[in-house]
Coordinates of C-alpha atoms in Angstrom, one line a residue:
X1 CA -0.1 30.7 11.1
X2 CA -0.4 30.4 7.1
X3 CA 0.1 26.9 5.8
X4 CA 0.9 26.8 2.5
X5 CA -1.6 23.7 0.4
X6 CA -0.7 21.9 -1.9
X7 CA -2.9 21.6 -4.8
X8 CA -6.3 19.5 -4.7
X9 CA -5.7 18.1 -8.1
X10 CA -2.4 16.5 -6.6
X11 CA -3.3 14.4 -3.6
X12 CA -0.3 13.6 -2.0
X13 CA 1.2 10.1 -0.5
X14 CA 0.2 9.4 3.3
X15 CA 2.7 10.9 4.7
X16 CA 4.4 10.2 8.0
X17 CA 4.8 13.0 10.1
X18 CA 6.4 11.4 13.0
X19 CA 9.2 9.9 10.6
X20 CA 10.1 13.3 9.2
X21 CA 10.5 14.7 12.8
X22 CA 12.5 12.1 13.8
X23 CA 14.6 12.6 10.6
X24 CA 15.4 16.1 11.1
X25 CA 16.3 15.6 15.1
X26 CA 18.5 13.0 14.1
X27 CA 20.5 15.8 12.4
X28 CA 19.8 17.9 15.0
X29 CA 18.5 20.6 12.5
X30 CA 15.7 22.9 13.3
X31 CA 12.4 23.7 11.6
X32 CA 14.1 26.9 10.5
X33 CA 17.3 24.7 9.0
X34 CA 14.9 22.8 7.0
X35 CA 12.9 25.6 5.6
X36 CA 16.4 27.1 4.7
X37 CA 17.1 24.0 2.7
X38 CA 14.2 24.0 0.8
X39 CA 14.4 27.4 0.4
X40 CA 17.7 27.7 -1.2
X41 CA 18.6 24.5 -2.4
X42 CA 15.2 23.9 -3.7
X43 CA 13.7 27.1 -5.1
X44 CA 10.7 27.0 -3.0
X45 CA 10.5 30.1 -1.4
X46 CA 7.4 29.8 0.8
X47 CA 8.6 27.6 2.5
X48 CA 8.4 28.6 6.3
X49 CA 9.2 27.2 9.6
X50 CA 6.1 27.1 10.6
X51 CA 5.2 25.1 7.4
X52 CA 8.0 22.4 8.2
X53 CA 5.9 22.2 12.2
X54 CA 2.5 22.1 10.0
X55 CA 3.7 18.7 8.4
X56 CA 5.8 17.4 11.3
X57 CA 2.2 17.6 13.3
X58 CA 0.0 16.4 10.8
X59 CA -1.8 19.8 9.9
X60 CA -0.9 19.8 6.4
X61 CA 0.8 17.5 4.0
X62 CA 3.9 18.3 1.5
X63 CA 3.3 17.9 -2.3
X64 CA 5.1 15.8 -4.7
X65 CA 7.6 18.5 -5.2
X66 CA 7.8 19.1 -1.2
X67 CA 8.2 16.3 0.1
X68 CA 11.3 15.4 -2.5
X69 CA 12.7 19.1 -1.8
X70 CA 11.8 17.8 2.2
X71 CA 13.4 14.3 1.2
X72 CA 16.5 15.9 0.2
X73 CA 17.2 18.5 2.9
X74 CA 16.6 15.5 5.4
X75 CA 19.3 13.2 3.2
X76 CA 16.6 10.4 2.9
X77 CA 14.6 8.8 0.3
X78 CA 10.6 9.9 -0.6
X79 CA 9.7 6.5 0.6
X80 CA 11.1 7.7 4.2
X81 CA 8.6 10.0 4.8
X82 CA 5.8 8.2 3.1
X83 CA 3.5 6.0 5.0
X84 CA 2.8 2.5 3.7
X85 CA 2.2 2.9 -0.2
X86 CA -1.1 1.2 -1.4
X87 CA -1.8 2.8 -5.1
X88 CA 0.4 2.4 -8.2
X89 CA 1.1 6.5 -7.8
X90 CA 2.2 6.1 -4.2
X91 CA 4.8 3.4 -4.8
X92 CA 6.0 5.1 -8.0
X93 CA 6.5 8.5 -5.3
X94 CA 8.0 5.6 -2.4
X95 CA 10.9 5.1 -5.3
X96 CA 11.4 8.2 -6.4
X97 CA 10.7 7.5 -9.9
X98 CA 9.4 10.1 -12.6
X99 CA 6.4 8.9 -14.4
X100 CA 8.9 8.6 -17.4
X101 CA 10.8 5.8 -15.9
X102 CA 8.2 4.0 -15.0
X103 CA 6.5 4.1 -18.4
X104 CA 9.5 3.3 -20.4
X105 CA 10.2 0.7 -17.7
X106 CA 6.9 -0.9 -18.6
X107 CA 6.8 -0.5 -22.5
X108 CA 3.9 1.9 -22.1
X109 CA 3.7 5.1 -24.3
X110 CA 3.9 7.7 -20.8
X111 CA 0.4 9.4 -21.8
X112 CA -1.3 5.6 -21.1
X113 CA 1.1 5.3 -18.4
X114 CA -0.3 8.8 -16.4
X115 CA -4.0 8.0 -17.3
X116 CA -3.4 4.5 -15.3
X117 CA -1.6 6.3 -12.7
X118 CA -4.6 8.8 -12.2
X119 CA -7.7 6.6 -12.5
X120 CA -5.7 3.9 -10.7
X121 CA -6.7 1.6 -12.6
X122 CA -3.9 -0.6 -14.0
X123 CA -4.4 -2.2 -17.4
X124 CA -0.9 -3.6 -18.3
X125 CA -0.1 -7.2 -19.6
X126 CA 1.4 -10.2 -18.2
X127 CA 4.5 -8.9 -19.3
X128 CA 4.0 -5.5 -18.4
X129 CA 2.5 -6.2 -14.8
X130 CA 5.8 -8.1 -14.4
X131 CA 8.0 -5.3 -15.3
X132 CA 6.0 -3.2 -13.3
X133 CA 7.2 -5.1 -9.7
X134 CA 10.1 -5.3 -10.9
X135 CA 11.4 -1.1 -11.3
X136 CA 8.6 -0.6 -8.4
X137 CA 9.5 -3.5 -5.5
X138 CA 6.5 -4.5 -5.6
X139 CA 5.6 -7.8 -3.3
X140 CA 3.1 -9.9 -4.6
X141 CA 0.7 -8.9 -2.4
X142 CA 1.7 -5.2 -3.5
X143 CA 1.0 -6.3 -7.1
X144 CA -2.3 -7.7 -6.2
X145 CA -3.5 -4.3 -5.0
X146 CA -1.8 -2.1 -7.5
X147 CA -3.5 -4.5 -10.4
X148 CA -6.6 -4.3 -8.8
X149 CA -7.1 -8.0 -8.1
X150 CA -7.7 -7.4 -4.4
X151 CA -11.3 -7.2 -4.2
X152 CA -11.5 -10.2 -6.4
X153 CA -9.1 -12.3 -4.6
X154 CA -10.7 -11.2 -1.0
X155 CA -14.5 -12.3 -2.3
X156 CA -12.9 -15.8 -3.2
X157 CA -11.2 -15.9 0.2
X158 CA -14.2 -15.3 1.8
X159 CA -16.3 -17.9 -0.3
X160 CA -13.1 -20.5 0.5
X161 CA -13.5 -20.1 4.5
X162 CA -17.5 -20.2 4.5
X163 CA -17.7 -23.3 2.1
X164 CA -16.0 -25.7 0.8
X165 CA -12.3 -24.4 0.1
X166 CA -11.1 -27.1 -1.8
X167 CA -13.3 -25.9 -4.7
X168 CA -11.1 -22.2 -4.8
X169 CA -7.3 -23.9 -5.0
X170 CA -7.6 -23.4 -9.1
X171 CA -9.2 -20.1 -9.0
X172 CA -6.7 -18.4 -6.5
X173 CA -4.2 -20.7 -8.8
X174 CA -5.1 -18.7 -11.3
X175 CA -5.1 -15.1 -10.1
X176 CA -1.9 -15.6 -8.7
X177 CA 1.6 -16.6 -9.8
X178 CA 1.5 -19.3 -6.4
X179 CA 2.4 -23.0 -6.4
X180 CA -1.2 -24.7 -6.6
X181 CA 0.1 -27.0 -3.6
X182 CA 1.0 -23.7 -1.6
X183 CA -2.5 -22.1 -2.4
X184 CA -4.4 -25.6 -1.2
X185 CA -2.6 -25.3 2.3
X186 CA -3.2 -21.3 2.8
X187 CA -6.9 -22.3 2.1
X188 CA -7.2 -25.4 4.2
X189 CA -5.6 -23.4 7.3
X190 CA -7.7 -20.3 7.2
X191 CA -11.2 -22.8 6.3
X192 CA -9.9 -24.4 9.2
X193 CA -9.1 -21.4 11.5
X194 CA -12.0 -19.5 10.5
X195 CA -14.7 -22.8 11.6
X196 CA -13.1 -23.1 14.6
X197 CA -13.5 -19.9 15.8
X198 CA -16.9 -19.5 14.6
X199 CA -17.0 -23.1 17.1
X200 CA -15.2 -21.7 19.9
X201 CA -17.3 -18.7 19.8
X202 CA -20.7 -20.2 20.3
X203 CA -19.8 -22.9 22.9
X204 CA -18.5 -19.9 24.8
X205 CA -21.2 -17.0 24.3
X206 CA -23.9 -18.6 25.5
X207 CA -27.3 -16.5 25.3
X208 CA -25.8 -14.1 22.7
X209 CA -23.9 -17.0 21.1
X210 CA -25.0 -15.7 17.6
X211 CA -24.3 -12.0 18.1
X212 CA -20.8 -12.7 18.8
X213 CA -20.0 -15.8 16.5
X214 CA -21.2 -12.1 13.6
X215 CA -18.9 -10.4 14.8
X216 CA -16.5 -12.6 15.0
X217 CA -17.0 -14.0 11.8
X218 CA -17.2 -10.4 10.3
X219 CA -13.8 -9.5 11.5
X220 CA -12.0 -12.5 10.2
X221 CA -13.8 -12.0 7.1
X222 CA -12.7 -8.2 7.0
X223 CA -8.8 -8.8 7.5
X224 CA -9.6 -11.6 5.3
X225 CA -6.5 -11.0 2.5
X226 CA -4.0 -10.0 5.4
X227 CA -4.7 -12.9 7.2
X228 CA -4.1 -14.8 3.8
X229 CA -0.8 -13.0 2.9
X230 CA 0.5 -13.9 6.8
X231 CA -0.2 -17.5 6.1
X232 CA 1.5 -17.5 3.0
X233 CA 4.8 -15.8 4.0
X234 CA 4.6 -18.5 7.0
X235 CA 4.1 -21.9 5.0
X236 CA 7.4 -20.6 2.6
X237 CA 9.3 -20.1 4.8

């Protein structure tokens, strides 16, 4: 079989091969339907299927302009067949938005818009970052990755839950658009989760009491930013 790949200097989304199967037997269409599709209706003539197989079982991955043509021939959005988005270019595809929307969106001219796209490295204002989550969707915790603030935010989480927490309420203030009052009780509940399971884990490990107590510690401290995001979207409710 000859898969067709797309080009290197395009990475593609993650995309989700088990949604796109489930798509097309939901319309009880065949690989060969779907090829047809993109064939005709989309001008992409290489389009086999065996190709259509190739991505439904994770061998290869569509391009941009195959997994809208895909997309469309499914009667779904990009963002259907997409995994999880974590980079500004992936949620931009999840929307199905042209560069140029997004850029005029932002008040960016487009040329500084695509070199932030492909060194994903946003450098927008206040203003602009605002504008941004609001064409893209964006969460807040979307916004904190897409911005690149998630490193940042994840070494003070860390420093709150090993030390003394109440000392990173302004700084997490700070780095993100949270009420100060909300931030203090996120930290106070992970410091407070994260001692007592370094606790629990020594009074029950016994002889290898500090091996374990690492590793627990470590994995807290990995999912460190999830764990914060959870806690937030549970004290507002």
């Amino acid at each position: 079989m000859r898969v067709h790949q797309p080009s290197a200097q395009q990475p593609t989304p993650p995309f989700d091969a088990p949604a796109a199967r489930k798509l097309r037997l939901a319309l009880r269409m065949g690989p060969e339907h779907v090829a047809y599709g993109m064939q005709a209706s989309f001008g992409l003539p290489y389009v086999t299927p065996d190709l259509v197989v190739a991505w439904e079982r994770g061998i290869a991955a569509p391009s941009n302009t195959e997994l809208t043509a895909l997309a469309g021939v499914l009667w779904c959005s990009p963002g259907d067949l997409i995994g999880a988005p974590r980079t500004l270019r992936e949620h931009r595809i999840a929307r199905g938005l042209a560069t140029e929307d997004v850029a005029r969106a932002v008040g960016l001219e487009l040329l500084a818009y695509v070199r932030m796209e492909e060194a994903d490295e946003w450098r927008g204002n206040e203003r602009q970052s605002s504008a941004l989550a609001e064409i893209l969707d964006l969460s807040l915790a979307d916004l904190v990755t897409v911005t690149g603030h998630e490193t940042k935010l994840a070494e003070m989480l860390r420093k709150a839950v090993t030390t003394r927490w109440q000392a990173y309420v302004r700084p997490v203030g700070k780095l993100l658009p949270l009420d100060r009052r909300l931030v203090g009780d996120v930290l106070r509940a992970l410091h407070t989760e994260y001692q007592g399971q370094m606790v629990a884990t020594l009074s029950w490990s016994g002889g290898a009491a500090a091996g374990e107590a690492d590793d627990a510690g470590r994995d807290f401290l990995d999912r460190i930013v999830d764990r914060f995001w959870s806690v937030v979207q549970r004290n507002s409710a």
